[in-house]
Every structure is written in structure tokens, then in C-alpha cells.
Amino acid sequence: MGGQAPWKDIRLRAAWARGDWAAILREYRRATGLTQQALEPLVGMPQPHISAIESGRRRVKTAEVRNRISEGLHVPQELIEAGQGAVHGEWEPNPELRERLAHGHRTGRPDLRTAEWIGEVLATQRRTEDQVGGLVLWPVVRSQLDAITRLIPQTSGTTADRLLLLAAGHAHWLSWVAWQEGRRGTALVWMDLAQGWAADSGAADMVSWTNRVRAWYSLRHGDPVRALRTAELARRQFGLSPAAAAAASHTAAQAAAALGERDRARRLAEEALRRALSAPNEADRPAWLYWLTPARARLQAADTAYACRDWATAAAAFRDALPALGEGYGRDRAHYEARLEDAARRA
């Protein structure tokens, strides 16, 4: 899939999902560094025509031109099969997704290169969501999930497990975006799918993570009792990696603090920090916990101190850990800086 490398680019994939041919050409050139003139031999049209399409003065209307552009730009087959347009903009999951996975674990040998490719793209999307925004990526991730679930009925054994876990990762991401957009019921529907697929795949870390996110939803919705109960389920999942256990313990600590159980919250926060620091390298963590660096783990510990109203402790911990947070986390940095300012004022 080397020729498709530009199609890892999130804005380019989003342009395809929208069916915006002007943006497809522009974003492809941005991702590759090509000029309009250099695009001529790829798409089989002169530079003035390319310029007219990009500026909106000319529209791509015929299947012949669409096919020529798709072939010339090496659009991945999974995107072509998924199609374009509003079908992937719907919020609710398509019932066909469930039907496909219900017929999994049959014998077969699908080409897993597509799945591996989509897994790489999902990793890129996780890292850029903070800058690009979930709504931009929503149709892209929907189309990727569609492509993954088409492969599952052909598979069995460990291959099916890998695909189910990848499907669960997509469903979890869609749940998260739906929640951010205020669609709480839809978020829970997607999380139910993610949790079921994770359980079917035997992926303890993802099962725990889906429970951890459900606990976070409950906490944000003002129900710390349910949050603590669900976070404890996540924390006690058998066979967890240190990073997944750390994430579950942190959420349990936050819920305990919200209930006024401060000693319990502090113990859980210490446990979360200890486990997170035992997996300092990204390779030691599940893909969706790429962000749980030592600096982030210390910021989470500070957040629990803040929730426990240990203002001086929280302020000192925020001040110590924030410089190491790194670039690319604008929303998180703003959150922790606001907490630092408030804790310092209260202290």
C-alpha cells in the first residue's frame, strides 16, 4: 500500500468521504507537495482543468472523470467500496454491521493488508482528532468501520479476533465523538457495540477500556455512584496491561473523589500512577493509550488531588508536570492550565 501513503492524511480522507472533488485534488496536492502541473499525468487532464475544478469553476460530473481521478491518485479500494456522501454521516449504527459480525468466525483467508492499512489510519486519526475535530473525521471512521466489518464474515480464529478488535476500536471512537456532540444515547449504542466486539475478540484491555469510558460518561453526567461501580469493573478485568489498568484506576479515583471518599481516591490515584509509570514506552501500551506518557500520568494524579480539594498538592503537581506534556494537546493543556490556576488561587 506504499503508493497510497498520502491517503493516511485525515483531511484528504475526509474530502473523499464528503465527495468533494475540488477538496480531494487540493488535499492530495497538499499531502504530496505536488503542483497542479505535476498532477496532470496522474489524472489525465491539463493544469487549467485541474485549476478550474479546485476553484469550483468546473465540477466533476461524469463517472469517467471520477474513475480517472480515483485511479490516478491511487484511492484505496476500501474507500472506493465504502463510497461517498451522506450515508456515512448518519449517527446511528447501520443494523447491517451487526449482521456481518454475527456471521463471523467462518473459515476463510481474507487479504489482511486492508485491515492493517486501516489500523494504521486509525492510529493517525487518534493523534490528529484534537486538531481536526471529530465531526470532520466522523464520515471517514464510519466508512473504515464499514470496510472492516465486510472482512469479518470471511474469517475465523485469531484473524477474526484481530478484525473484531479493530472494529471495536472504531466503534469506541465513534461513541466518543457522539458524546462530545451531545448525543449521549447514540454514544452508548456505539459503546455497546465496541464492548461486545471487544469481548468477542478476547481483548481484555479493550473490554476494560470500554467500561472505563462508560464510567467517565456517568461521571460527566453527574452520577458518580454508577461511575465508580463501572470503573471498578474496568479495573478488575482479568489480564490487563499496566497502562489499561492505570486508566481504569484513574477513573475510579475520580469517581471516588466525587463521592467524597478521598482516602480511597488517593489510594487509587497512587495505584494509577504506579502502573502508568511502569509502561513509559508507547510500545508497552495499547494503541488507544498512546497518550498515557509519564507526564500525562502525573497530570492525572494532579487532577485527582484537585478533585480531592488538596489544592496545594494539586497546584504543585500540575506545575511540575505541565512542561513535559508536549505539543499537539491544545485542549488538554488548556484544561490543566485552568486547573493549575484555580488550584493555586485556592491554595
Short mmCIF file of C-alpha atoms in Angstrom, two decimals:
data_model
loop_
_atom_site.label_atom_id
_atom_site.label_comp_id
_atom_site.label_asym_id
_atom_site.label_seq_id
_atom_site.Cartn_x
_atom_site.Cartn_y
_atom_site.Cartn_z
CA MET A 1 0.00 0.00 0.00
CA GLY A 2 3.03 2.24 -0.38
CA GLY A 3 1.51 4.20 -3.29
CA GLN A 4 -1.45 5.02 -1.07
CA ALA A 5 0.63 6.69 1.64
CA PRO A 6 -0.97 10.14 1.09
CA TRP A 7 -4.33 8.53 1.93
CA LYS A 8 -3.34 8.27 5.56
CA ASP A 9 -3.87 12.03 5.61
CA ILE A 10 -7.01 12.81 7.58
CA ARG A 11 -8.14 15.87 5.62
CA LEU A 12 -7.73 14.01 2.35
CA ARG A 13 -9.81 11.08 3.57
CA ALA A 14 -12.45 13.48 4.88
CA ALA A 15 -12.65 15.18 1.47
CA TRP A 16 -13.24 11.79 -0.14
CA ALA A 17 -15.94 10.88 2.38
CA ARG A 18 -17.75 14.15 1.56
CA GLY A 19 -17.48 13.55 -2.17
CA ASP A 20 -15.81 16.96 -2.53
CA TRP A 21 -13.67 16.54 -5.66
CA ALA A 22 -12.23 20.03 -5.52
CA ALA A 23 -11.00 19.37 -1.98
CA ILE A 24 -9.75 15.91 -2.97
CA LEU A 25 -7.41 17.44 -5.55
CA ARG A 26 -6.31 20.25 -3.22
CA GLU A 27 -5.73 17.99 -0.22
CA TYR A 28 -3.90 15.40 -2.31
CA ARG A 29 -1.53 18.06 -3.57
CA ARG A 30 -1.04 19.38 -0.03
CA ALA A 31 -0.30 15.88 1.28
CA THR A 32 2.16 15.09 -1.53
CA GLY A 33 3.64 18.51 -2.20
CA LEU A 34 2.72 18.26 -5.89
CA THR A 35 1.85 21.22 -8.09
CA GLN A 36 -1.20 21.29 -10.35
CA GLN A 37 1.10 20.78 -13.30
CA ALA A 38 2.66 17.71 -11.69
CA LEU A 39 -0.85 16.32 -11.24
CA GLU A 40 -1.54 16.42 -14.98
CA PRO A 41 -0.11 12.97 -15.91
CA LEU A 42 -1.77 11.35 -12.88
CA VAL A 43 -5.35 12.41 -13.58
CA GLY A 44 -5.10 12.76 -17.35
CA MET A 45 -6.21 16.37 -17.63
CA PRO A 46 -4.38 19.66 -18.25
CA GLN A 47 -3.49 22.07 -15.49
CA PRO A 48 -6.19 24.65 -16.39
CA HIS A 49 -8.87 21.97 -15.93
CA ILE A 50 -7.38 20.95 -12.58
CA SER A 51 -7.32 24.59 -11.50
CA ALA A 52 -10.95 25.04 -12.56
CA ILE A 53 -12.05 22.02 -10.51
CA GLU A 54 -10.13 23.12 -7.43
CA SER A 55 -11.57 26.65 -7.60
CA GLY A 56 -15.13 25.40 -8.12
CA ARG A 57 -15.47 26.83 -11.63
CA ARG A 58 -15.78 23.32 -13.02
CA ARG A 59 -17.48 20.30 -11.45
CA VAL A 60 -16.64 16.63 -11.73
CA LYS A 61 -19.86 15.19 -13.16
CA THR A 62 -19.08 12.06 -15.15
CA ALA A 63 -18.13 8.61 -13.91
CA GLU A 64 -15.30 8.57 -16.43
CA VAL A 65 -13.60 11.60 -14.88
CA ARG A 66 -14.22 10.36 -11.33
CA ASN A 67 -12.66 7.00 -12.20
CA ARG A 68 -9.70 8.67 -13.88
CA ILE A 69 -9.01 10.78 -10.78
CA SER A 70 -9.51 7.82 -8.43
CA GLU A 71 -7.09 5.64 -10.37
CA GLY A 72 -4.53 8.39 -10.85
CA LEU A 73 -4.49 9.32 -7.16
CA HIS A 74 -4.39 5.64 -6.07
CA VAL A 75 -7.50 5.92 -3.91
CA PRO A 76 -7.52 2.85 -1.60
CA GLN A 77 -10.02 0.18 -2.55
CA GLU A 78 -11.63 0.28 0.89
CA LEU A 79 -12.57 3.93 0.31
CA ILE A 80 -13.90 3.25 -3.18
CA GLU A 81 -16.04 0.37 -1.92
CA ALA A 82 -17.33 2.42 1.01
CA GLY A 83 -18.47 5.16 -1.36
CA GLN A 84 -19.00 8.83 -0.66
CA GLY A 85 -21.64 11.17 0.62
CA ALA A 86 -24.17 11.42 3.42
CA VAL A 87 -24.61 7.70 4.01
CA HIS A 88 -21.64 7.75 6.38
CA GLY A 89 -22.80 10.93 8.07
CA GLU A 90 -25.66 9.20 9.88
CA TRP A 91 -25.26 8.99 13.63
CA GLU A 92 -26.82 5.64 14.41
CA PRO A 93 -25.05 2.39 13.51
CA ASN A 94 -26.36 0.53 10.50
CA PRO A 95 -28.03 -2.78 11.53
CA GLU A 96 -26.05 -4.46 8.75
CA LEU A 97 -22.90 -4.03 10.86
CA ARG A 98 -24.33 -6.37 13.48
CA GLU A 99 -25.40 -8.87 10.85
CA ARG A 100 -21.92 -9.02 9.37
CA LEU A 101 -20.28 -9.68 12.71
CA ALA A 102 -22.94 -12.19 13.73
CA HIS A 103 -21.76 -14.32 10.83
CA GLY A 104 -18.07 -14.13 11.70
CA HIS A 105 -15.70 -16.93 12.66
CA ARG A 106 -16.18 -18.92 9.50
CA THR A 107 -13.24 -20.40 7.68
CA GLY A 108 -11.56 -18.22 5.12
CA ARG A 109 -8.39 -16.38 4.20
CA PRO A 110 -9.09 -12.71 3.51
CA ASP A 111 -6.39 -10.32 2.45
CA LEU A 112 -5.46 -8.62 5.71
CA ARG A 113 -3.47 -5.83 4.11
CA THR A 114 -6.62 -3.70 4.02
CA ALA A 115 -7.21 -4.25 7.74
CA GLU A 116 -3.59 -3.45 8.59
CA TRP A 117 -3.81 -0.30 6.48
CA ILE A 118 -7.00 0.85 8.20
CA GLY A 119 -5.41 0.15 11.57
CA GLU A 120 -2.54 2.48 10.66
CA VAL A 121 -5.01 5.14 9.55
CA LEU A 122 -7.00 4.87 12.79
CA ALA A 123 -3.79 5.40 14.77
CA THR A 124 -3.18 8.59 12.77
CA GLN A 125 -6.74 9.74 13.35
CA ARG A 126 -6.46 9.31 17.11
CA ARG A 127 -3.44 11.58 17.16
CA THR A 128 -4.95 14.33 14.99
CA GLU A 129 -8.51 14.44 16.33
CA ASP A 130 -7.58 17.23 18.74
CA GLN A 131 -6.58 19.49 15.84
CA VAL A 132 -9.02 18.37 13.13
CA GLY A 133 -12.15 17.75 15.19
CA GLY A 134 -14.42 14.75 15.47
CA LEU A 135 -17.12 15.94 13.08
CA VAL A 136 -14.63 16.17 10.24
CA LEU A 137 -13.48 12.61 10.87
CA TRP A 138 -16.90 11.08 11.58
CA PRO A 139 -17.72 10.01 7.98
CA VAL A 140 -14.16 8.78 7.50
CA VAL A 141 -14.24 6.48 10.51
CA ARG A 142 -17.75 5.29 9.61
CA SER A 143 -16.53 4.24 6.17
CA GLN A 144 -13.49 2.48 7.66
CA LEU A 145 -15.69 0.51 10.06
CA ASP A 146 -17.84 -0.46 7.09
CA ALA A 147 -14.77 -1.81 5.30
CA ILE A 148 -13.57 -3.77 8.34
CA THR A 149 -16.92 -5.44 9.01
CA ARG A 150 -17.11 -6.63 5.39
CA LEU A 151 -13.98 -8.71 6.01
CA ILE A 152 -15.14 -10.42 9.20
CA PRO A 153 -17.60 -12.99 7.74
CA GLN A 154 -14.72 -14.47 5.74
CA THR A 155 -12.54 -15.09 8.79
CA SER A 156 -12.04 -17.41 11.73
CA GLY A 157 -9.82 -17.81 14.80
CA THR A 158 -7.16 -15.25 15.56
CA THR A 159 -7.74 -13.43 12.27
CA ALA A 160 -11.37 -12.80 13.20
CA ASP A 161 -10.24 -11.68 16.65
CA ARG A 162 -7.90 -9.08 15.15
CA LEU A 163 -10.66 -7.71 12.95
CA LEU A 164 -13.17 -7.66 15.81
CA LEU A 165 -10.73 -5.68 17.94
CA LEU A 166 -10.18 -3.21 15.09
CA ALA A 167 -13.95 -2.87 14.69
CA ALA A 168 -14.27 -2.28 18.44
CA GLY A 169 -11.64 0.46 18.24
CA HIS A 170 -13.63 2.25 15.54
CA ALA A 171 -16.93 1.88 17.41
CA HIS A 172 -15.35 3.23 20.58
CA TRP A 173 -14.06 6.26 18.69
CA LEU A 174 -17.49 6.92 17.18
CA SER A 175 -19.03 6.69 20.65
CA TRP A 176 -16.58 9.27 21.94
CA VAL A 177 -17.36 11.75 19.16
CA ALA A 178 -21.12 11.24 19.57
CA TRP A 179 -20.77 12.02 23.28
CA GLN A 180 -18.74 15.15 22.55
CA GLU A 181 -21.55 16.28 20.24
CA GLY A 182 -24.16 15.83 22.95
CA ARG A 183 -25.66 12.63 21.50
CA ARG A 184 -25.50 10.59 24.68
CA GLY A 185 -27.90 7.83 23.67
CA THR A 186 -26.08 7.31 20.39
CA ALA A 187 -22.76 7.28 22.25
CA LEU A 188 -23.97 4.42 24.43
CA VAL A 189 -25.21 2.47 21.40
CA TRP A 190 -21.78 2.66 19.80
CA MET A 191 -20.11 1.80 23.11
CA ASP A 192 -22.33 -1.27 23.45
CA LEU A 193 -21.10 -2.42 20.05
CA ALA A 194 -17.49 -1.73 20.97
CA GLN A 195 -17.78 -3.60 24.24
CA GLY A 196 -19.43 -6.63 22.66
CA TRP A 197 -16.93 -6.85 19.84
CA ALA A 198 -14.03 -6.44 22.27
CA ALA A 199 -15.39 -9.26 24.43
CA ASP A 200 -15.84 -11.48 21.35
CA SER A 201 -12.22 -10.82 20.37
CA GLY A 202 -10.92 -11.73 23.83
CA ALA A 203 -9.20 -8.34 24.17
CA ALA A 204 -9.10 -7.69 27.92
CA ASP A 205 -7.62 -4.21 27.55
CA MET A 206 -10.37 -3.02 25.19
CA VAL A 207 -13.12 -4.56 27.34
CA SER A 208 -11.72 -2.71 30.33
CA TRP A 209 -11.33 0.48 28.33
CA THR A 210 -14.96 0.47 27.17
CA ASN A 211 -16.08 0.10 30.79
CA ARG A 212 -13.70 2.88 31.78
CA VAL A 213 -15.21 5.21 29.14
CA ARG A 214 -18.74 4.31 30.25
CA ALA A 215 -17.69 5.23 33.79
CA TRP A 216 -16.36 8.56 32.53
CA TYR A 217 -19.69 9.20 30.76
CA SER A 218 -21.56 8.53 34.01
CA LEU A 219 -19.22 10.81 35.94
CA ARG A 220 -19.66 13.62 33.45
CA HIS A 221 -23.42 13.09 33.58
CA GLY A 222 -23.39 13.60 37.35
CA ASP A 223 -23.74 10.01 38.52
CA PRO A 224 -20.56 9.17 40.47
CA VAL A 225 -22.14 6.09 42.08
CA ARG A 226 -22.62 4.41 38.72
CA ALA A 227 -19.26 5.75 37.55
CA LEU A 228 -17.39 4.16 40.46
CA ARG A 229 -19.18 0.85 40.04
CA THR A 230 -18.37 0.70 36.31
CA ALA A 231 -14.79 1.90 36.79
CA GLU A 232 -14.22 -0.87 39.33
CA LEU A 233 -15.41 -3.40 36.72
CA ALA A 234 -12.86 -1.94 34.33
CA ARG A 235 -10.15 -2.05 36.96
CA ARG A 236 -10.78 -5.68 37.92
CA GLN A 237 -10.81 -7.04 34.38
CA PHE A 238 -8.55 -10.10 34.23
CA GLY A 239 -5.36 -9.92 32.17
CA LEU A 240 -4.92 -6.15 31.91
CA SER A 241 -1.79 -4.43 30.71
CA PRO A 242 -0.33 -1.87 33.15
CA ALA A 243 -1.49 1.09 31.05
CA ALA A 244 -5.08 -0.15 30.75
CA ALA A 245 -5.16 -0.85 34.49
CA ALA A 246 -3.82 2.65 35.13
CA ALA A 247 -6.56 4.25 33.05
CA ALA A 248 -9.27 2.32 34.88
CA SER A 249 -7.80 3.14 38.30
CA HIS A 250 -7.61 6.84 37.47
CA THR A 251 -11.29 6.98 36.52
CA ALA A 252 -12.20 5.06 39.69
CA ALA A 253 -10.18 7.60 41.68
CA GLN A 254 -12.07 10.48 40.09
CA ALA A 255 -15.41 8.85 40.88
CA ALA A 256 -14.38 8.13 44.48
CA ALA A 257 -13.34 11.76 44.90
CA ALA A 258 -16.71 12.91 43.54
CA LEU A 259 -18.38 10.76 46.22
CA GLY A 260 -16.24 12.31 48.96
CA GLU A 261 -14.21 9.11 49.50
CA ARG A 262 -10.93 10.96 49.47
CA ASP A 263 -8.70 8.33 51.06
CA ARG A 264 -9.92 5.78 48.55
CA ALA A 265 -9.42 8.26 45.73
CA ARG A 266 -5.83 8.93 46.81
CA ARG A 267 -5.03 5.21 47.01
CA LEU A 268 -6.47 4.64 43.55
CA ALA A 269 -4.57 7.63 42.16
CA GLU A 270 -1.30 6.27 43.55
CA GLU A 271 -2.07 2.90 42.01
CA ALA A 272 -2.87 4.51 38.64
CA LEU A 273 0.37 6.49 38.65
CA ARG A 274 2.47 3.49 39.64
CA ARG A 275 1.00 1.33 36.88
CA ALA A 276 1.31 4.04 34.25
CA LEU A 277 4.95 4.71 35.10
CA SER A 278 5.69 1.01 34.68
CA ALA A 279 4.85 1.37 30.96
CA PRO A 280 6.74 4.54 29.95
CA ASN A 281 7.28 3.49 26.32
CA GLU A 282 4.49 3.76 23.77
CA ALA A 283 5.18 0.22 22.55
CA ASP A 284 4.23 -1.08 26.01
CA ARG A 285 0.73 0.43 25.85
CA PRO A 286 -2.42 -0.40 23.84
CA ALA A 287 -2.70 1.70 20.69
CA TRP A 288 -5.54 3.84 22.05
CA LEU A 289 -3.44 4.70 25.14
CA TYR A 290 -0.56 6.15 23.13
CA TRP A 291 -1.10 9.41 25.06
CA LEU A 292 -0.58 7.92 28.56
CA THR A 293 3.00 9.12 28.90
CA PRO A 294 4.67 9.60 32.30
CA ALA A 295 3.89 13.32 32.07
CA ARG A 296 0.22 12.62 31.37
CA ALA A 297 0.09 10.10 34.22
CA ARG A 298 1.42 12.74 36.63
CA LEU A 299 -1.14 15.24 35.36
CA GLN A 300 -3.89 12.73 36.03
CA ALA A 301 -2.59 12.25 39.57
CA ALA A 302 -2.69 16.02 39.97
CA ASP A 303 -6.26 16.02 38.67
CA THR A 304 -7.27 13.57 41.39
CA ALA A 305 -5.62 15.75 44.03
CA TYR A 306 -7.64 18.64 42.62
CA ALA A 307 -10.84 16.56 42.81
CA CYS A 308 -9.97 15.78 46.44
CA ARG A 309 -9.52 19.51 47.11
CA ASP A 310 -5.85 19.06 48.00
CA TRP A 311 -5.20 22.44 46.41
CA ALA A 312 -1.52 22.91 47.27
CA THR A 313 -0.65 19.34 46.24
CA ALA A 314 -2.59 19.70 43.01
CA ALA A 315 -1.02 23.06 42.10
CA ALA A 316 2.50 21.78 42.70
CA ALA A 317 1.86 18.60 40.69
CA PHE A 318 0.30 20.48 37.76
CA ARG A 319 3.18 22.96 37.75
CA ASP A 320 5.74 20.14 37.76
CA ALA A 321 4.16 18.01 35.01
CA LEU A 322 2.77 20.55 32.53
CA PRO A 323 6.10 21.49 30.86
CA ALA A 324 6.56 17.85 29.80
CA LEU A 325 3.09 17.47 28.23
CA GLY A 326 4.44 18.19 24.75
CA GLU A 327 2.87 19.76 21.69
CA GLY A 328 -0.32 18.69 19.98
CA TYR A 329 -2.60 18.58 23.02
CA GLY A 330 -4.19 22.01 22.92
CA ARG A 331 -7.44 21.12 24.65
CA ASP A 332 -5.69 19.12 27.37
CA ARG A 333 -3.12 21.79 28.01
CA ALA A 334 -5.86 24.42 28.38
CA HIS A 335 -7.73 22.13 30.80
CA TYR A 336 -4.72 21.50 33.02
CA GLU A 337 -3.56 25.12 32.94
CA ALA A 338 -7.01 26.22 34.09
CA ARG A 339 -6.87 23.64 36.90
CA LEU A 340 -3.41 24.86 37.89
CA GLU A 341 -4.57 28.48 38.05
CA ASP A 342 -7.62 27.59 40.12
CA ALA A 343 -5.74 25.28 42.49
CA ALA A 344 -3.03 27.88 43.05
CA ARG A 345 -5.66 30.53 43.81
CA ARG A 346 -7.46 28.24 46.26
CA ALA A 347 -4.23 27.14 47.93
#
